[in-house]
XYZ file of C-alpha atoms in Angstrom:
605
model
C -14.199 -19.262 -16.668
C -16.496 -16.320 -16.460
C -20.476 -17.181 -15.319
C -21.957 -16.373 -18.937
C -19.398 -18.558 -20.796
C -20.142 -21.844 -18.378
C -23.971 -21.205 -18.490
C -23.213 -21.592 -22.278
C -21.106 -24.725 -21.618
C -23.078 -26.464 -19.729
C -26.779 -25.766 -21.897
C -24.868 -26.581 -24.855
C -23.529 -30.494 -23.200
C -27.237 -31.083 -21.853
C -25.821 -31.135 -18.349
C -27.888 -28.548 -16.543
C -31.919 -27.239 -18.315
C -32.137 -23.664 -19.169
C -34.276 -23.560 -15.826
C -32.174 -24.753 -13.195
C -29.504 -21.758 -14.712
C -31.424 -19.421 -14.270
C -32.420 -20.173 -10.557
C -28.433 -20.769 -10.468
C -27.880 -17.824 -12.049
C -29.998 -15.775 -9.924
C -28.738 -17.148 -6.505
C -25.511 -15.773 -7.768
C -26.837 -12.544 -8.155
C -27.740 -12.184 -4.933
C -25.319 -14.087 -2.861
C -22.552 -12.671 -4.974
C -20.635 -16.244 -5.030
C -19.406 -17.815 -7.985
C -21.779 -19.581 -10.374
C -19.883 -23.093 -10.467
C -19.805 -22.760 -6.275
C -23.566 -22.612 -6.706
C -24.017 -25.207 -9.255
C -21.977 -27.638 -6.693
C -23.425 -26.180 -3.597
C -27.165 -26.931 -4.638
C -25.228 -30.766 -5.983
C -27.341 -29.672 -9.537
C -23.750 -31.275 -10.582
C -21.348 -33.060 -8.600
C -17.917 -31.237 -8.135
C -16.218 -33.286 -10.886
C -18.571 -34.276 -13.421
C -18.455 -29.875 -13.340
C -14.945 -29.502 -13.797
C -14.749 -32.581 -16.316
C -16.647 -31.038 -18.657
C -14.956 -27.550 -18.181
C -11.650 -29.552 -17.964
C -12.816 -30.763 -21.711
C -13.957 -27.826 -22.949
C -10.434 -26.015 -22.374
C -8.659 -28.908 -23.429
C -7.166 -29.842 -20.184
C -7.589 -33.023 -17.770
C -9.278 -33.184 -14.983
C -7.668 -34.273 -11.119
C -9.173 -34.376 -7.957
C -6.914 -33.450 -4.946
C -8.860 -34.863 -2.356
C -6.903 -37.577 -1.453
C -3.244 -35.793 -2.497
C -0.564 -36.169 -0.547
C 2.561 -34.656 -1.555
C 6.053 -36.064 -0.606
C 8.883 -33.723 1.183
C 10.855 -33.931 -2.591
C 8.297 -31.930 -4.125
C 7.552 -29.661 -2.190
C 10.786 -28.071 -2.264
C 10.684 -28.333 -5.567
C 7.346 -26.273 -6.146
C 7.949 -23.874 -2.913
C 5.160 -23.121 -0.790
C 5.395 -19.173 -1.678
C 5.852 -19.858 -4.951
C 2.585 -22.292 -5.135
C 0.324 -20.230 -3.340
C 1.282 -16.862 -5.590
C 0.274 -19.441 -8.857
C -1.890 -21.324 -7.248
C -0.311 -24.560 -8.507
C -0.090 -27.787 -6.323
C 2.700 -30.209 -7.273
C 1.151 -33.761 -7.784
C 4.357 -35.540 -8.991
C 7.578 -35.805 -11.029
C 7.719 -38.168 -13.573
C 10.757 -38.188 -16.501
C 12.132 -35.126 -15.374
C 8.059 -33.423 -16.173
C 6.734 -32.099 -13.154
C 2.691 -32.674 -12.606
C 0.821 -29.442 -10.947
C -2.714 -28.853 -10.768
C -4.305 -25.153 -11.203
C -7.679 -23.544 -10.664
C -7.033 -21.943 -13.850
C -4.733 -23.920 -16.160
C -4.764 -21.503 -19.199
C -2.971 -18.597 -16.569
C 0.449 -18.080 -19.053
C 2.365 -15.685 -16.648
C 1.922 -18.243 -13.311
C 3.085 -21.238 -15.258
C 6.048 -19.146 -16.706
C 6.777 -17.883 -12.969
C 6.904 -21.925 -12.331
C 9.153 -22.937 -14.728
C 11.340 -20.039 -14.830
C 11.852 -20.827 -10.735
C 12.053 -25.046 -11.283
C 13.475 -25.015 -14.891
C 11.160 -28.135 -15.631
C 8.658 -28.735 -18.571
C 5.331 -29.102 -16.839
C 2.296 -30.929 -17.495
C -0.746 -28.777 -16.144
C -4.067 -30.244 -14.967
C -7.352 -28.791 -13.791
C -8.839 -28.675 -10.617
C -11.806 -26.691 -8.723
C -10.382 -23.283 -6.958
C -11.883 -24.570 -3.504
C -9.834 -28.291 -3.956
C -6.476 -26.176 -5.046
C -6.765 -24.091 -2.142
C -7.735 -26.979 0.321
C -4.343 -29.197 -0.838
C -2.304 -26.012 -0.884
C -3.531 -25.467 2.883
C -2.965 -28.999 3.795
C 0.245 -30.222 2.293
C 1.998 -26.610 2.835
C 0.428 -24.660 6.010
C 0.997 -27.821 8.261
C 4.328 -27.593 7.789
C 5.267 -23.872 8.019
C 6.270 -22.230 11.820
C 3.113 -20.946 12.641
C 0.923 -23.967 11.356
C 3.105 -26.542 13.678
C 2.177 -24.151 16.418
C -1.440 -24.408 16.027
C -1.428 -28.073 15.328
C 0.599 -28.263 18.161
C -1.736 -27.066 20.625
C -4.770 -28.456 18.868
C -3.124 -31.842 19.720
C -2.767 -31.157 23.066
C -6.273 -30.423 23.960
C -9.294 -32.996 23.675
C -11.202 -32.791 20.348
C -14.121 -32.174 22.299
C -12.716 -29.867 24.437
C -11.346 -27.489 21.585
C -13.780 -24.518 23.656
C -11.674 -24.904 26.445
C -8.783 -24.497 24.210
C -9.328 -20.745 23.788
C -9.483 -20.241 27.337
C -6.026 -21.887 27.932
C -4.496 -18.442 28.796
C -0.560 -19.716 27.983
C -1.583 -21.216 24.385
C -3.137 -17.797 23.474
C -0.316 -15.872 24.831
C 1.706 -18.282 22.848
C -0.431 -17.469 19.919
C -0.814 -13.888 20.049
C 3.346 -13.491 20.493
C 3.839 -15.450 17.945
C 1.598 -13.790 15.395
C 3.077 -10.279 16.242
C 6.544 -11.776 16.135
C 6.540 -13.313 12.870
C 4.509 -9.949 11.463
C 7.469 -7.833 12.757
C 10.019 -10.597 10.920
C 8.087 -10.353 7.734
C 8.834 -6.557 7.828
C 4.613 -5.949 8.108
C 2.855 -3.053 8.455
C -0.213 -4.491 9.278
C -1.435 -7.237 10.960
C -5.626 -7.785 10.663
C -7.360 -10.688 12.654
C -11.021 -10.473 10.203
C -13.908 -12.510 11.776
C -15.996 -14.323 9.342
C -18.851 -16.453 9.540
C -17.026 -20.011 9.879
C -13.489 -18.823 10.347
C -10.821 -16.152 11.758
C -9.033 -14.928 8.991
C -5.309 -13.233 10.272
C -3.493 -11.476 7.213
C -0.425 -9.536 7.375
C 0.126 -6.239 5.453
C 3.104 -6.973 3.736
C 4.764 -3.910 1.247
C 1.683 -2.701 0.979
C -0.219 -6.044 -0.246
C -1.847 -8.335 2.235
C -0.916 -11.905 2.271
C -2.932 -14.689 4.412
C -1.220 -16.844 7.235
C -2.755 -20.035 8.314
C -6.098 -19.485 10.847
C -6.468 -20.505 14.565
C -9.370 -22.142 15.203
C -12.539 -19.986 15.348
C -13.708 -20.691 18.797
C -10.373 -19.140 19.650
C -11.054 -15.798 18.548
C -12.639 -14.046 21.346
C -9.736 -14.848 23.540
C -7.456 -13.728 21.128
C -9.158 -10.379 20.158
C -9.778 -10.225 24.453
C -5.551 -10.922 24.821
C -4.593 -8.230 22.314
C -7.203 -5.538 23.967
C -5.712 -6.423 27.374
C -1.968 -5.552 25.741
C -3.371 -1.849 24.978
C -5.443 -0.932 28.037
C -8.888 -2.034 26.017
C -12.315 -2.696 27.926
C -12.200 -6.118 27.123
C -16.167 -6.532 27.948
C -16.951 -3.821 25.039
C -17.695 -4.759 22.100
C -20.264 -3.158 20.423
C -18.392 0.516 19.622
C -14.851 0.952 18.228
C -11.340 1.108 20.163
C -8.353 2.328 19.919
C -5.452 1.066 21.651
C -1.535 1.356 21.937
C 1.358 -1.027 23.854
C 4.615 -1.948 23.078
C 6.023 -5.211 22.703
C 9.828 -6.492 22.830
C 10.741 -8.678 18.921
C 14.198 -9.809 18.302
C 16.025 -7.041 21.097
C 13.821 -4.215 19.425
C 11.434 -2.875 21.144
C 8.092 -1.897 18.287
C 5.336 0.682 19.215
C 1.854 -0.952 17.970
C -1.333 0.965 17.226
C -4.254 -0.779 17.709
C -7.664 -0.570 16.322
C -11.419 -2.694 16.873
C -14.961 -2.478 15.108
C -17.640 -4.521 15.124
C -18.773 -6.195 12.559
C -21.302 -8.847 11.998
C -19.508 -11.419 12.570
C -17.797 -10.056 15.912
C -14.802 -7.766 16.635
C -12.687 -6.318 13.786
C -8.806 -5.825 14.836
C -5.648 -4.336 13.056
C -2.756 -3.895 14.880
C -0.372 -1.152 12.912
C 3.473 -2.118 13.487
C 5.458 0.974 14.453
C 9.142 0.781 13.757
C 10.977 3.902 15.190
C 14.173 3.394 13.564
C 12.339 3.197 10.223
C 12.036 7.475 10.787
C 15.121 7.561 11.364
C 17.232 6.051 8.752
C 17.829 9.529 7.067
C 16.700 11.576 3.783
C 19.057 9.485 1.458
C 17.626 6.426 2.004
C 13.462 6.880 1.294
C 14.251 6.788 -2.497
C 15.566 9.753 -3.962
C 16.233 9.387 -7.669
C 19.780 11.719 -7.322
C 21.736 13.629 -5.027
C 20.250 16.622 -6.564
C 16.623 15.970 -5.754
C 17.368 15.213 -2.283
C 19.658 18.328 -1.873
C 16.616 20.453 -2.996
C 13.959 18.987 -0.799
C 16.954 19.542 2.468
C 17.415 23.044 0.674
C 13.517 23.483 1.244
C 14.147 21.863 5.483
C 16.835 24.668 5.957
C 14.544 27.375 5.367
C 13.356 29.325 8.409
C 9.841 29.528 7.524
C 6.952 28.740 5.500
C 4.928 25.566 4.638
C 6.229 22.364 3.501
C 3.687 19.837 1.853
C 3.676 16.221 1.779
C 1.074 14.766 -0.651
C -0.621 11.818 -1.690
C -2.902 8.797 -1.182
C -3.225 6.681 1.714
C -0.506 4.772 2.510
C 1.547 6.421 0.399
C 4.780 6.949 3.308
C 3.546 10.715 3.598
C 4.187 10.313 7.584
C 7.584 8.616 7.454
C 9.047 10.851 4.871
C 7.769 14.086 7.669
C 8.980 12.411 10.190
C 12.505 11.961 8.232
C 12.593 15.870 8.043
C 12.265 16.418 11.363
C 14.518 14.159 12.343
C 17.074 15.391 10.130
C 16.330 19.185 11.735
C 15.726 17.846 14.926
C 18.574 19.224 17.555
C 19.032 21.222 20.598
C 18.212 24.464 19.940
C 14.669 24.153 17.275
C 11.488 23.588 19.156
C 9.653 21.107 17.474
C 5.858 20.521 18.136
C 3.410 18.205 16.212
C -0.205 17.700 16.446
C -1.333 14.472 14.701
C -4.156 11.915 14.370
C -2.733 9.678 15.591
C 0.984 9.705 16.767
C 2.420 7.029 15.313
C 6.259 7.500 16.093
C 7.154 8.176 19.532
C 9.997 10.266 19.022
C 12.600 12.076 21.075
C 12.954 15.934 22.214
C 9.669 16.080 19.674
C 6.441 17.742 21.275
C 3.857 15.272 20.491
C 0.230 16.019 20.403
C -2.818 13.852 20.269
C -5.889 14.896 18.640
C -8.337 14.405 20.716
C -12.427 16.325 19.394
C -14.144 14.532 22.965
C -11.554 16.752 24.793
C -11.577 19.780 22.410
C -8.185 19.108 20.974
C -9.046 19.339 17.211
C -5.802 20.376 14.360
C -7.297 24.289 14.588
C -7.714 23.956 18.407
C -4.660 22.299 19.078
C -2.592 24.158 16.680
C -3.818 27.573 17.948
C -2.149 26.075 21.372
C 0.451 25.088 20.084
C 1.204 28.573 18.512
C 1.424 29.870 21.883
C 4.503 27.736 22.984
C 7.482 29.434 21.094
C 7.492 26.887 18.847
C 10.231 26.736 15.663
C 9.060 24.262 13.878
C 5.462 22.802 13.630
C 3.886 19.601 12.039
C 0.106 19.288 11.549
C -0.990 15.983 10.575
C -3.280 16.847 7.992
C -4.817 20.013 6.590
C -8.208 18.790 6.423
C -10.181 22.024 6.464
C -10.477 26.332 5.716
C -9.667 27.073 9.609
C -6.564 24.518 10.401
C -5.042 25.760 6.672
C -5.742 28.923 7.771
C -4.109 28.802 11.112
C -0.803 27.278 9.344
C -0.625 29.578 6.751
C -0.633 32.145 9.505
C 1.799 30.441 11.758
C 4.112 30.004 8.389
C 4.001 33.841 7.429
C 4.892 34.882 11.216
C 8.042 32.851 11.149
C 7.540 29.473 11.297
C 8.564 26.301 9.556
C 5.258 24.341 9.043
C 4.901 20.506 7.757
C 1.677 18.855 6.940
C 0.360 16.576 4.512
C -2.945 16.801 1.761
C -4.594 14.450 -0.069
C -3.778 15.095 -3.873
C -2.577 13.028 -6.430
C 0.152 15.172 -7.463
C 2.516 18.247 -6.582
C 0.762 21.089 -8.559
C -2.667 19.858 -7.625
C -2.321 21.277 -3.636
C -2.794 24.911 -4.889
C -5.933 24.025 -6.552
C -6.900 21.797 -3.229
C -5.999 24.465 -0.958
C -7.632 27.155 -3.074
C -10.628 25.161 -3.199
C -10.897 24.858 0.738
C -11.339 29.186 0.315
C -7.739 30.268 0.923
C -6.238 33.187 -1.153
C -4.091 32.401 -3.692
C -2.209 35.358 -2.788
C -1.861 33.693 0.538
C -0.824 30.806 -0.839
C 1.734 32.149 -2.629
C 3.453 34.064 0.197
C 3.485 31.081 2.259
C 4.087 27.812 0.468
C 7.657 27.118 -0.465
C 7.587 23.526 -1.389
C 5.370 20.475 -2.188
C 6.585 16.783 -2.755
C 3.963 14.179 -3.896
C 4.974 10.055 -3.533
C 3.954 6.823 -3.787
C 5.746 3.581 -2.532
C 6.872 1.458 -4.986
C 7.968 -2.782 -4.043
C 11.739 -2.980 -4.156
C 12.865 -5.948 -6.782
C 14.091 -9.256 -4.182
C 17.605 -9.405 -4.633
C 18.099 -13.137 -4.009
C 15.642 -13.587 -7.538
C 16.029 -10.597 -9.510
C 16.936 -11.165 -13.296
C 16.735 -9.359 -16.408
C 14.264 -9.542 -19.487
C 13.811 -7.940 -22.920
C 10.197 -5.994 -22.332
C 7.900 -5.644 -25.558
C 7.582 -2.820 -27.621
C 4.452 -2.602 -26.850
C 5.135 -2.335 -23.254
C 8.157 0.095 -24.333
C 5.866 2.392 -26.482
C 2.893 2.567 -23.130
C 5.382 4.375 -21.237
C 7.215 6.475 -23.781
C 10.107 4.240 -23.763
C 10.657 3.273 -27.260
C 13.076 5.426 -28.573
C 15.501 4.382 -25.873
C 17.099 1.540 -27.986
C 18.347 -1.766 -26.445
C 16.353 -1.770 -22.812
C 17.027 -4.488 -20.015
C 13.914 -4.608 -17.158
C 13.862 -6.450 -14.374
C 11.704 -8.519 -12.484
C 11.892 -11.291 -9.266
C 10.909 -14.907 -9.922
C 9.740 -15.250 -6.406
C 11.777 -17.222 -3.644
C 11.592 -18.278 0.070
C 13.278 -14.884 1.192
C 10.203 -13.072 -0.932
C 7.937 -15.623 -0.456
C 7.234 -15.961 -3.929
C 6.122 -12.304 -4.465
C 9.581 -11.514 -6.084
C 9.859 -7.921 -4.093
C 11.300 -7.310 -0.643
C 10.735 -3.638 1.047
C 10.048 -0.455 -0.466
C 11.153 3.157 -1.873
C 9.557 5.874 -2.641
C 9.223 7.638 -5.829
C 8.830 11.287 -5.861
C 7.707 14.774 -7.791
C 9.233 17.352 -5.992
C 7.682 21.231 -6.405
C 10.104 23.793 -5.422
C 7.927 27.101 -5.521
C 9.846 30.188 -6.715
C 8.964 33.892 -7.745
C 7.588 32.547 -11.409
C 5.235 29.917 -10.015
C 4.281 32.514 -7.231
C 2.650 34.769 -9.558
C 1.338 32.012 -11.985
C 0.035 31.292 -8.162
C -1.703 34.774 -7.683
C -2.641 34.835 -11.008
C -4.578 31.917 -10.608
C -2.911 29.822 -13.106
C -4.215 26.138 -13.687
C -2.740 22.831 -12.528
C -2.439 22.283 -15.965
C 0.053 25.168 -16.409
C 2.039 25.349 -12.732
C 2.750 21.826 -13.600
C 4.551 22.588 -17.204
C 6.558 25.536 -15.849
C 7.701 23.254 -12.725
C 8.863 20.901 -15.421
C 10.498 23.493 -17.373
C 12.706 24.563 -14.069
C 13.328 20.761 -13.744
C 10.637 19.164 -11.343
C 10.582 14.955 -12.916
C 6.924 13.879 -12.703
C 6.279 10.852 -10.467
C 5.922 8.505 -13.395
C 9.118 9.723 -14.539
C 10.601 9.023 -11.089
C 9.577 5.769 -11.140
C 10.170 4.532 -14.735
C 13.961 5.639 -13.954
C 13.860 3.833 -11.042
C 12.904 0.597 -13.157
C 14.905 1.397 -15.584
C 17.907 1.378 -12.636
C 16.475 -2.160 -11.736
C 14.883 -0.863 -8.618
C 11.377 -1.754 -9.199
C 9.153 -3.437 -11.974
C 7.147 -1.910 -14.595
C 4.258 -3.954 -13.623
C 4.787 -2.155 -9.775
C 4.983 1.428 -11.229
C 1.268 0.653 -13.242
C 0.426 -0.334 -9.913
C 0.735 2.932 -7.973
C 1.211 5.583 -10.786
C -1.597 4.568 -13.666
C -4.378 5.597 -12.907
C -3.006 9.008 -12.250
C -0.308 9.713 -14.575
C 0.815 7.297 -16.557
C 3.818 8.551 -19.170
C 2.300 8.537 -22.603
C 5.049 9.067 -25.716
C 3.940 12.849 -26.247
C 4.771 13.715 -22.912
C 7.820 12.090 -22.596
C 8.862 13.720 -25.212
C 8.712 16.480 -23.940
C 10.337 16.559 -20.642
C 13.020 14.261 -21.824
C 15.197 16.702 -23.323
C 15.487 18.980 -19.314
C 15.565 16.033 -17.452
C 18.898 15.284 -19.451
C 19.733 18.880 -19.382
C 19.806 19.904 -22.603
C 19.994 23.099 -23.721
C 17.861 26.042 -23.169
C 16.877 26.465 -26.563
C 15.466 22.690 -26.899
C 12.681 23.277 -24.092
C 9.221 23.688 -25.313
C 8.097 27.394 -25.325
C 7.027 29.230 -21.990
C 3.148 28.977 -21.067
C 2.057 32.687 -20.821
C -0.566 33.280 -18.135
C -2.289 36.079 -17.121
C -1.181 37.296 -13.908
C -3.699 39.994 -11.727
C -1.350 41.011 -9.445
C 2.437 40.782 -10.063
C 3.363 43.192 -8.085
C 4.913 41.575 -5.118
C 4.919 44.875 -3.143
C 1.008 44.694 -3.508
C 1.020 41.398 -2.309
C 2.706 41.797 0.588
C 0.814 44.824 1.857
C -2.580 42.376 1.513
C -0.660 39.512 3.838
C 0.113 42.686 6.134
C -2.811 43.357 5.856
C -4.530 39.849 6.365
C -2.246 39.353 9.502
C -3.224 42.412 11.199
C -7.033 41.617 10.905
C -6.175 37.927 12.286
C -4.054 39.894 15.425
């Protein structure tokens, strides 16, 4: 219930004076915490005579969990991912009805998610989010791996001794292994250990969304943070500036690089530990996601070429690195020298030159790739084109014969030429050098062990220009153990590929808008991420839900335009494609053009 609509509830039941909501309502403002967490905290109402009368006022019945405790039989029933996704604790089963109590009782899609996964009727009940997250902690963390662990050792050690507890050096070895093992077995990217003011919060990255794992105890957390820094080579007595770190650690036979990272923070040290997998680079160009055969020919069309520049774009986090390092892997042999420079390396990988940017030792990208020039390499990858001089420097290392990679930050393909030409390079120069640009996001794959089909709604149908498709089956996952109630397990990526040719070169020189380079690189056949991806959930692949996720905000399908790169992406014929933009074009003369490079490359000599 949202602050304004309680304050209303509670003036208009005579429970609280317009006076003591407004100091309420004010202590909100500035401790940013929830008004009802206020209202309880300051005990102007007692914990249930508040959620009684919200309880009422929904049309629900109140339950306190305090004293819950939940038998084995029920808890397999309600799972423990599936209960912490909905926030639902089971209470009890009674005539084939099962009981479960919810912060918020009137949430429709959790308490479909629970009886789509149980196939029982439910009776729903109301309790405070801070009781419902207490019960779900106690009846369900105690029993997982990781919580037996720390009970384990907590009963070992002397309640008043739990200081000494952190300075046990085998528990927090224990500890620490067994955090990074069970991150590697969830298939994490991340793991972050997050001081806070009463406890040490440890999350794990997780396809892209973090999910919380049960706490160690908070006087433990120096010793932890001090056994992870002495993994990577840390000064374990500093810790008032950031670190960075690296070590390696053996999980299951594999052996997994981690990249580590500290800041302070108010509360102490910050630390995220970034899970490496080598073999995840190396698993080949067929299996990051490509739509068809086609698309991934063309991009491998673009890795056979003996020069020019190769762009990966897109947000953070978006698998920019792992498709790169894919490439080179898949180019990677005897006779190419390969070089990188990156920031940082985060794949150590074989017969690969491998450089670290470091500024405190001079090694910036334009330093380092002005080296790097010098060393007969074939191909080069520069982590990032960040600014005018390391763009520069590739542009010139791509136009004197070499096969450059490198990544921008741009929401889509077309958008790089207006990026680049923004950071003051020629379009001209641009357009002599750049031969391809893929944009991606990662999209969650659909679990297998849950998936199943639905009918969506039109109205769902007609948001992403769907409608005139007929009879559509989506999918989704319900959630299970091997998801942990998320219903998605791994990822793919989803792709707009921009092969640049002689017509997009001179719309290129001629300065053509995003707007316009992106129509005629539909018209020769380039699918728009959002298409990508809504054929991918159309295949069963991912969720429409997951695409709004990653691809909304940026370009989400609308009818119009799906009408109108429908018809090419099916390959219809030539006559059925919208007509040609016509843009004017300064310079078409490629002759011209190449005397200015000429030109521009003897002035750089």
């Amino acid at each position: 219930m949202k602050d304004e609509e309680l304050q209303n509830l509670l003036l208009s039941c005579g429970l609280l004076t317009p006076e003591e909501l407004n100091r309420a309502a004010e202590e909100t403002k500035k401790l940013k915490r929830p008004l009802e967490k206020i209202i309880v905290a300051n005990r102007l109402l007692s914990q249930s005579a508040l959620y009684e009368t919200v309880a009422k006022h929904l049309g629900f019945n109140y339950i306190s969990l305090s004293s819950l405790q939940a038998d084995e039989a029920l808890l397999k029933i309600l799972p423990a991912a599936l209960a912490r996704q909905t926030l639902a604790v089971p209470l009890k089963l009674e005539n084939g009805t099962l009981h479960i109590a919810m912060a918020d009782p009137a949430d429709l899609y959790a308490i479909d998610q629970i009886q789509l996964q149980t196939g029982m009727p439910l009776e729903v009940y109301l309790s405070g989010p801070d009781e419902v997250n207490e019960a779900l902690s106690r009846i369900y963390a105690e029993r997982a791996a990781f919580g037996d662990f720390l009970a384990g050792i907590a009963k070992d050690q002397p309640q008043a001794k739990t200081k000494d507890a952190a300075t046990d050096g085998t528990s927090i070895i224990k500890l620490v292994d067994l955090i990074i093992a069970q991150a590697v077995r969830d298939h994490a990217s991340d793991i972050h250990i997050e001081p806070e003011q009463e406890v040490t919060r440890v999350r794990f990255r997780i396809d892209g969304i973090l999910h919380e794992i049960p706490s160690p105890p908070k006087s433990w957390e120096a010793a932890i943070i001090s056994r992870v820094k002495v993994l990577c080579g840390m000064d374990i007595a500093e810790n008032r500036v950031p670190q960075d770190g690296h070590f390696q650690a053996k999980v299951d036979d594999k052996i997994i690089d981690f990249r580590v990272s500290t800041i302070p923070t108010i509360y102490g040290e910050n630390l995220v530990m970034r899970i490496l997998d080598t073999a995840s680079v190396m698993i080949g160009l067929e299996k990051l996601g490509f739509a068809t055969y086609e698309e991934m020919k063309k991009y491998e069309s673009l890795l056979s070429k003996p020069y020019g520049i190769i762009l990966s774009t897109g947000p953070t986090g978006s698998g920019k690195t792992t498709t790169l390092y894919s490439a080179l892997m898949r180019i990677n042999t005897i006779d190419r020298n390969i070089i990188t420079i990156e920031d940082p390396v985060e794949y150590r990988l074989g017969l690969i030159r491998q450089i670290q940017v470091n500024p405190k030792a001079g090694i910036t990208f334009a330093s380092g790739l002005r080296a790097i020039l010098r060393q007969d390499p074939d191909v080069i990858m520069v982590g990032e084109i960040r600014d005018l001089e390391t763009a520069t420097i590739a542009i010139q290392a791509a136009l004197t014969g070499h096969l450059v990679f490198s990544t921008l930050h741009t929401n889509d393909a077309p958008s790089a030429i207006t990026r680049l030409v923004n950071m003051g390079i020629e379009p001209f120069l641009i357009a002599a050098s750049l031969i391809g640009v893929m944009a991606q996001r990662l999209v969650r794959i659909i679990c297998p062990a849950c998936k199943e089909s639905y009918t969506p709604s039109r109205a769902l149908l007609e948001r992403w220009g769907l409608k005139d498709r007929g009879d559509i089956l989506l999918y989704r996952g319900k959630g299970c153990e091997q998801c942990k109630g998320t219903g998605y397990w791994g990822r793919m990526g989803a792709f707009e590929l921009m092969a640049i040719d002689d017509e997009l070169r001179e719309m290129i020189i001629g300065e053509g808008s995003t707007v316009l380079l992106r129509k005629k690189a539909q018209e020769k056949g380039m699918r728009l991420l959002a298409e990508d991806a809504v054929a991918k959930a159309l295949k069963g692949v991912t969720t429409i839900e997951e695409i709004a996720r990653v691809c909304e905000e940026h370009i989400e399908l609308k009818p119009a335009e799906q009408a109108k790169v429908e018809p090419y992406a099916k390959g219809a014929a030539a006559d059925t494609k919208p007509p040609a933009q016509k843009v004017e074009v300064k310079s078409s003369d490629f002759e011209e053009y190449q005397k200015r490079v000429a030109s521009w490359l003897s002035r750089k000599k």
